[in-house]
PDB file of C-alpha atoms in Angstrom:
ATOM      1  CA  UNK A   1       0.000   0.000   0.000  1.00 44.00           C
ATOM      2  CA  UNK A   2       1.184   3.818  -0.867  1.00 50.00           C
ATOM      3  CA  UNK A   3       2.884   5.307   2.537  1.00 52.00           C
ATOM      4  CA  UNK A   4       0.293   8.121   2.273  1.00 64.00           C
ATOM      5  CA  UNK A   5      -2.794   5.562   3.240  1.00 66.00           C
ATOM      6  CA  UNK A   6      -0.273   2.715   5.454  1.00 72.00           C
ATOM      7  CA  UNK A   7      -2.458   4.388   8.464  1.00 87.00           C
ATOM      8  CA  UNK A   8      -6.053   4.807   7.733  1.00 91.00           C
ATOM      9  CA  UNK A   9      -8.255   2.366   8.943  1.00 96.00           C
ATOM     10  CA  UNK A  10     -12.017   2.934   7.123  1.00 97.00           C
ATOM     11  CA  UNK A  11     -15.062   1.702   8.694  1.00 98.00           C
ATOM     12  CA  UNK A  12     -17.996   2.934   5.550  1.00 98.00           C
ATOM     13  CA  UNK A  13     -21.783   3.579   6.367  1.00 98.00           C
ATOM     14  CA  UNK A  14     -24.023   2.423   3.411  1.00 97.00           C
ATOM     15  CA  UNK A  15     -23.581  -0.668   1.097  1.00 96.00           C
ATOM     16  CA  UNK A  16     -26.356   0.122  -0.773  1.00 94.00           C
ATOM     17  CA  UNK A  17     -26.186   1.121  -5.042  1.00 89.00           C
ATOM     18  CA  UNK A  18     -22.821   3.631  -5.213  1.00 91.00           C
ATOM     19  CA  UNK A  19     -21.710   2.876  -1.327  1.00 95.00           C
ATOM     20  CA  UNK A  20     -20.711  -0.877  -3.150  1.00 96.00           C
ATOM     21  CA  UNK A  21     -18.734   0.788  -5.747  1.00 94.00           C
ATOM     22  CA  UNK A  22     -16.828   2.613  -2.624  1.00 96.00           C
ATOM     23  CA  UNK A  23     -16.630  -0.419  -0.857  1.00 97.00           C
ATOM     24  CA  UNK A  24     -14.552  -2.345  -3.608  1.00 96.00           C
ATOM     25  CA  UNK A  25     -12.390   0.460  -4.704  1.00 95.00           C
ATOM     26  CA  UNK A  26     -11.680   1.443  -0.959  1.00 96.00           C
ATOM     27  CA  UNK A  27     -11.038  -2.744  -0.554  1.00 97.00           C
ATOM     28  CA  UNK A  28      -8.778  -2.299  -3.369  1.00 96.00           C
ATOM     29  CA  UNK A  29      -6.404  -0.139  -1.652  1.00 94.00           C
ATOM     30  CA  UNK A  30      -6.218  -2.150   1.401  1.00 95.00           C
ATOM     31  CA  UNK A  31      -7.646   0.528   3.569  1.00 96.00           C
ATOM     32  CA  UNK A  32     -11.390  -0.832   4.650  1.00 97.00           C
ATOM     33  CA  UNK A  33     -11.748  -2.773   7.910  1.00 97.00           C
ATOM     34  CA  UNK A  34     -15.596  -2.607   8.016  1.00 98.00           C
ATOM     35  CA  UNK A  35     -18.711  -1.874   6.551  1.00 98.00           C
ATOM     36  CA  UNK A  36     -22.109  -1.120   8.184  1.00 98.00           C
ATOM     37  CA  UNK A  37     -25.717  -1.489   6.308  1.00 97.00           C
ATOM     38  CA  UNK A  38     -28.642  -1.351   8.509  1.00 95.00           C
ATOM     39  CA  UNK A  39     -30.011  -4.409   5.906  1.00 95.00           C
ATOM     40  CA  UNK A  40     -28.690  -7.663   6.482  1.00 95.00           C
ATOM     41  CA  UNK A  41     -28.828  -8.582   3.027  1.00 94.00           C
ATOM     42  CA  UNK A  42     -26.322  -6.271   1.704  1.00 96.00           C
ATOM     43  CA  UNK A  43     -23.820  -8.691   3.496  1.00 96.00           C
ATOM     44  CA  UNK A  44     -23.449 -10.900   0.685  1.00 96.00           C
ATOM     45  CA  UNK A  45     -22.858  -8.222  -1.898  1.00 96.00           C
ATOM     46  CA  UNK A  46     -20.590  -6.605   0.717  1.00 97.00           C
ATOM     47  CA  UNK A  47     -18.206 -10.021   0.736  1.00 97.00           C
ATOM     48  CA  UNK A  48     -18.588 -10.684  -2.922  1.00 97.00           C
ATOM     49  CA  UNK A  49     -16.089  -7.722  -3.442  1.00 96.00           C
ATOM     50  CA  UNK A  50     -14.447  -6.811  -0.550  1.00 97.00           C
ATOM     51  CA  UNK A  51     -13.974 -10.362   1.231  1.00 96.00           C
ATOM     52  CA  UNK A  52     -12.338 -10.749   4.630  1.00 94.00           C
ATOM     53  CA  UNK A  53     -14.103  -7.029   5.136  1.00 97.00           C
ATOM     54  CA  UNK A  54     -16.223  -7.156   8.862  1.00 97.00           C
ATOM     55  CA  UNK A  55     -20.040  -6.301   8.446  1.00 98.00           C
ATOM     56  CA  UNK A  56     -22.018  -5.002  11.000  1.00 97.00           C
ATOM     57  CA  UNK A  57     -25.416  -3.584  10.981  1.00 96.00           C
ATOM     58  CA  UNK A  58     -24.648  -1.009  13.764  1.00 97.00           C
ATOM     59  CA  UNK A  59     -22.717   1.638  12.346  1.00 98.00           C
ATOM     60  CA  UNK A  60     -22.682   3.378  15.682  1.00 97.00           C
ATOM     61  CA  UNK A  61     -19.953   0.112  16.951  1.00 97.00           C
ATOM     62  CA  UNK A  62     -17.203   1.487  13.863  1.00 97.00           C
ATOM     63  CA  UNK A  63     -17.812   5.020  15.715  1.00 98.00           C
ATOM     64  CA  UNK A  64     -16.606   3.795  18.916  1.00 97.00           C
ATOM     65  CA  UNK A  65     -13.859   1.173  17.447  1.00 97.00           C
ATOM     66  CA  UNK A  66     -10.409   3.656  17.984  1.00 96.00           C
ATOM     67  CA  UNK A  67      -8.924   1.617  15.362  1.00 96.00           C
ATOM     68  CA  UNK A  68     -11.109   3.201  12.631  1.00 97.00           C
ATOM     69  CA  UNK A  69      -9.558   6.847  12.168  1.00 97.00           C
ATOM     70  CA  UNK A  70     -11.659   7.355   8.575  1.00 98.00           C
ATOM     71  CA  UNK A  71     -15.500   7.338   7.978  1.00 98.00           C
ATOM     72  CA  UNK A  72     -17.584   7.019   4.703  1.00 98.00           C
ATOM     73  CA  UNK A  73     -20.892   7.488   4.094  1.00 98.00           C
ATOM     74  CA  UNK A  74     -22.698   6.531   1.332  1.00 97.00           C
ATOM     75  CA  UNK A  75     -26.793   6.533   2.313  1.00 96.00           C
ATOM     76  CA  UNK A  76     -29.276   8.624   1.337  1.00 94.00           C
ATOM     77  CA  UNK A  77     -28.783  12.529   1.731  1.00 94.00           C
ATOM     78  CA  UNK A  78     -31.643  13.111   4.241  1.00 96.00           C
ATOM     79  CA  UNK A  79     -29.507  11.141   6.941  1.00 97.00           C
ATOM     80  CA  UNK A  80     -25.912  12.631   6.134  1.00 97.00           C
ATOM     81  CA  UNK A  81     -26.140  15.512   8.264  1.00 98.00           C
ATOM     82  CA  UNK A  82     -26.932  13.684  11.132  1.00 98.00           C
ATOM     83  CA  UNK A  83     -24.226  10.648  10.426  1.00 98.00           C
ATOM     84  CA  UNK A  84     -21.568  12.820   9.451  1.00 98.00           C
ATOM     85  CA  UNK A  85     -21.818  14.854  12.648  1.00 98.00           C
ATOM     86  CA  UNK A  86     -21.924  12.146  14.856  1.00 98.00           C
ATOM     87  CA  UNK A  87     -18.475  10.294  12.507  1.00 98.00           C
ATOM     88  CA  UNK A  88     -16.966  13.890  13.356  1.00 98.00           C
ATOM     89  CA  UNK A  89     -17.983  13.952  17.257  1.00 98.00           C
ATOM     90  CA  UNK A  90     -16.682  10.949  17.563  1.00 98.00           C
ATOM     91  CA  UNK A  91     -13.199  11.870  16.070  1.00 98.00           C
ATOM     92  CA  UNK A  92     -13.209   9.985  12.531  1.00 98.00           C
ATOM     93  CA  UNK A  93     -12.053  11.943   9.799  1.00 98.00           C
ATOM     94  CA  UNK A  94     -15.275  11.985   6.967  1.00 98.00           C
ATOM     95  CA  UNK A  95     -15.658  11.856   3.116  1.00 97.00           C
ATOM     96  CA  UNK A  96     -19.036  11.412   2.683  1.00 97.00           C
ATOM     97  CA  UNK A  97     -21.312  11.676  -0.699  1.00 95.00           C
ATOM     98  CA  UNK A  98     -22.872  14.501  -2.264  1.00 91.00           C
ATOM     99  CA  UNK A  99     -24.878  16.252  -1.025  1.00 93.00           C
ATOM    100  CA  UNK A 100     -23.120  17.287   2.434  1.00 94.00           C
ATOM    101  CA  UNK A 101     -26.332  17.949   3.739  1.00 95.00           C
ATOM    102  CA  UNK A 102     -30.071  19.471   2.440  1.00 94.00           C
ATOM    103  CA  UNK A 103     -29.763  22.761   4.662  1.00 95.00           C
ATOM    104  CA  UNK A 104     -26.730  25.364   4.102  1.00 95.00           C
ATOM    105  CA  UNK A 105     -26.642  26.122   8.118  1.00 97.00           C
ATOM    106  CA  UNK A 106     -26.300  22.156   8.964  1.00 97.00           C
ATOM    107  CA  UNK A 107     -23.320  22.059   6.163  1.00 97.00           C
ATOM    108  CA  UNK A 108     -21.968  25.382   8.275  1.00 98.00           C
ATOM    109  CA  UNK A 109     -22.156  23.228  11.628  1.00 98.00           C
ATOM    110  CA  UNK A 110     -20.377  20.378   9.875  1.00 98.00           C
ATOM    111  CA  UNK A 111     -17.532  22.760   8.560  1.00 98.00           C
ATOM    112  CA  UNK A 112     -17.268  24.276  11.787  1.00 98.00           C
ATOM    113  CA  UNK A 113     -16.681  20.924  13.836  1.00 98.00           C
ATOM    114  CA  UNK A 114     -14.227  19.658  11.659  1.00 98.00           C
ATOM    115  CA  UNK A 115     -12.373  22.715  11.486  1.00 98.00           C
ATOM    116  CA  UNK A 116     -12.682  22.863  15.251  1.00 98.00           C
ATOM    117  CA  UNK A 117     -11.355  19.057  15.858  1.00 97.00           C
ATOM    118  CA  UNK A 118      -8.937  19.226  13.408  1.00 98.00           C
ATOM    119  CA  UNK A 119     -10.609  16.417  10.858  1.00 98.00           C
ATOM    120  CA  UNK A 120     -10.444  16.217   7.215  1.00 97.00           C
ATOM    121  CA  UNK A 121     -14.155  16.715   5.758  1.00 97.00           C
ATOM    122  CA  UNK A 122     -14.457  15.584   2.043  1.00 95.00           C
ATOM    123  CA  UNK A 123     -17.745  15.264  -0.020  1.00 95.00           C
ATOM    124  CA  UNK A 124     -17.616  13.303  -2.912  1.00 91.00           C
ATOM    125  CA  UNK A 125     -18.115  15.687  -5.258  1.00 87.00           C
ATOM    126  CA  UNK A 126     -15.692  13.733  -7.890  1.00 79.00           C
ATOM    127  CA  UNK A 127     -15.845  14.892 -11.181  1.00 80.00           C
ATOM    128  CA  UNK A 128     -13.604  18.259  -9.759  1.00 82.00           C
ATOM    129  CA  UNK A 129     -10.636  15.824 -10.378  1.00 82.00           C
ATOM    130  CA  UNK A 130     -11.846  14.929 -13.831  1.00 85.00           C
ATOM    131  CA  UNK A 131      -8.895  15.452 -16.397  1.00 90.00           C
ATOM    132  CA  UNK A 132     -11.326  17.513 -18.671  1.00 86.00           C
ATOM    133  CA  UNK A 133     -12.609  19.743 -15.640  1.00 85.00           C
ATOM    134  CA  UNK A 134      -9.269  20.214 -13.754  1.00 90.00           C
ATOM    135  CA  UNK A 135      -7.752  21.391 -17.878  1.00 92.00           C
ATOM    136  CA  UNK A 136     -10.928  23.726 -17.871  1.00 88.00           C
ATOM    137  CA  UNK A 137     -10.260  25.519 -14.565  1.00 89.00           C
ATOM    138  CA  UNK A 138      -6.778  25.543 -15.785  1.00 93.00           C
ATOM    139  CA  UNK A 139      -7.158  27.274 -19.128  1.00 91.00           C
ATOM    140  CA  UNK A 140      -9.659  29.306 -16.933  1.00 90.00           C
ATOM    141  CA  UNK A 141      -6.997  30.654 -14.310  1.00 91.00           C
ATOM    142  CA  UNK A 142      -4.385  31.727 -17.092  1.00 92.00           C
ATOM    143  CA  UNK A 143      -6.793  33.720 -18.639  1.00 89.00           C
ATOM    144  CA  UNK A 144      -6.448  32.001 -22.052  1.00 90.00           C
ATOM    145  CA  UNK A 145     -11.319  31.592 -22.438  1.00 85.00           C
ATOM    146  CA  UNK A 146     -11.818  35.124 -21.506  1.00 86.00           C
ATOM    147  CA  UNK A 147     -14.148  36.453 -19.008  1.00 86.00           C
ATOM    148  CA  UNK A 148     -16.600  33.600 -18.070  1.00 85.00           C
ATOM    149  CA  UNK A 149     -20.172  34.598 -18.333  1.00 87.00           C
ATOM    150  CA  UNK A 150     -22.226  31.380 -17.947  1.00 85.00           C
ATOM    151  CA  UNK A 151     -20.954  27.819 -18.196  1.00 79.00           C
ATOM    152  CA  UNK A 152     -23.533  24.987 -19.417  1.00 79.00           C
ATOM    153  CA  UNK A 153     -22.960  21.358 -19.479  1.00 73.00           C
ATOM    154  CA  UNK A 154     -25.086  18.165 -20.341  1.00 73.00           C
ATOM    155  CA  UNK A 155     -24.578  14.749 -18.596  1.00 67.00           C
ATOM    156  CA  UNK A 156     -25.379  12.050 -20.578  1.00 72.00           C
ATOM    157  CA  UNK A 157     -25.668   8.913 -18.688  1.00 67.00           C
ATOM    158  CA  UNK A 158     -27.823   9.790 -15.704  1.00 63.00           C
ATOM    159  CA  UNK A 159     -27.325   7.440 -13.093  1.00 61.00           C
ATOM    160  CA  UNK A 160     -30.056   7.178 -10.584  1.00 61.00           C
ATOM    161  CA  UNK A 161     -32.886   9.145  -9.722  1.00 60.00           C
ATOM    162  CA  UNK A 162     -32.873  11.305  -6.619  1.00 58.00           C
ATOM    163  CA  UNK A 163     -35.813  12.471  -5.092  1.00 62.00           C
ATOM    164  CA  UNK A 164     -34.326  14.363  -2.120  1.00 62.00           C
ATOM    165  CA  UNK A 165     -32.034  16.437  -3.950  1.00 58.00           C
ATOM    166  CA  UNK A 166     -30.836  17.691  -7.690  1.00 56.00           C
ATOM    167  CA  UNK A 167     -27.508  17.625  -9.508  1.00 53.00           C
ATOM    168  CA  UNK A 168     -26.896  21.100  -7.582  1.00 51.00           C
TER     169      UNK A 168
END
């Protein structure tokens, strides 16, 4: 494993349609020691591509575990607030999904307790590190488009349907 990651230890909240994705690429690196889904069923799917991972259905037991320094959530956006503030209380550095949260003052009280406890808070916002975007915001910066007036872009493959929340 890369030096930068030899001491993370992730425990990751939701195994459900993109929290599996995260489960086998964070698997991959060698980084995730356990995985929480409050349905039991997810436990196969879970094992099928992260095996040796532990599963437990109470997320609550990673938050108390001092081995796991790293959280991830991957549920649905009406509970982030409320999971990422208690991964943050309890000390665990976050990345957690988009969207942070559904109110701008609950994503304030998220900055501010990270900031305040020293822990990393990433959203998963991950098409910012996107060759095409990161050349964009380049040409951007040196001046080289001009003055930027509106920018408008189409996503063709649409993924899932959210109800709680849009693409912005």
């Amino acid at each position: 494993a890369d030096r930068s990651i030899k001491n993370v230890n992730l425990g990751l909240i939701g195994a459900g349609y993109w929290g599996l994705n995260l489960v086998r690429n964070f698997h991959k690196i060698g980084v995730l020691k356990v995985v929480s889904d409050s349905n039991i069923r997810r436990k196969k799917e879970v094992l099928k591509v992260a095996p040796g991972v532990q599963f437990i259905m109470n997320y609550k037991l990673m938050l108390k575990d001092d081995n796991i320094n790293a959280i991830v959530i991957s549920t649905p956006a009406k509970s982030h607030y409320k999971l990422v503030k208690e991964a943050l209380l309890s000390g665990k550095h976050v990345f957690v999904e988009k969207p942070l949260c559904l109110e701008f003052k609950d994503g304030k009280k998220l900055q501010y307790i990270a900031n305040k406890n020293n822990l990393k808070l990433m959203i998963g916002h991950l098409l910012l590190y996107h060759p095409a975007f990161i050349k964009m915001r380049d040409k951007i910066k040196q001046g080289l488009i001009g003055k930027i007036r509106y920018i408008y872009s189409n996503r063709l493959s649409l993924g899932k349907l959210r109800k709680e929340e849009d693409v912005l």
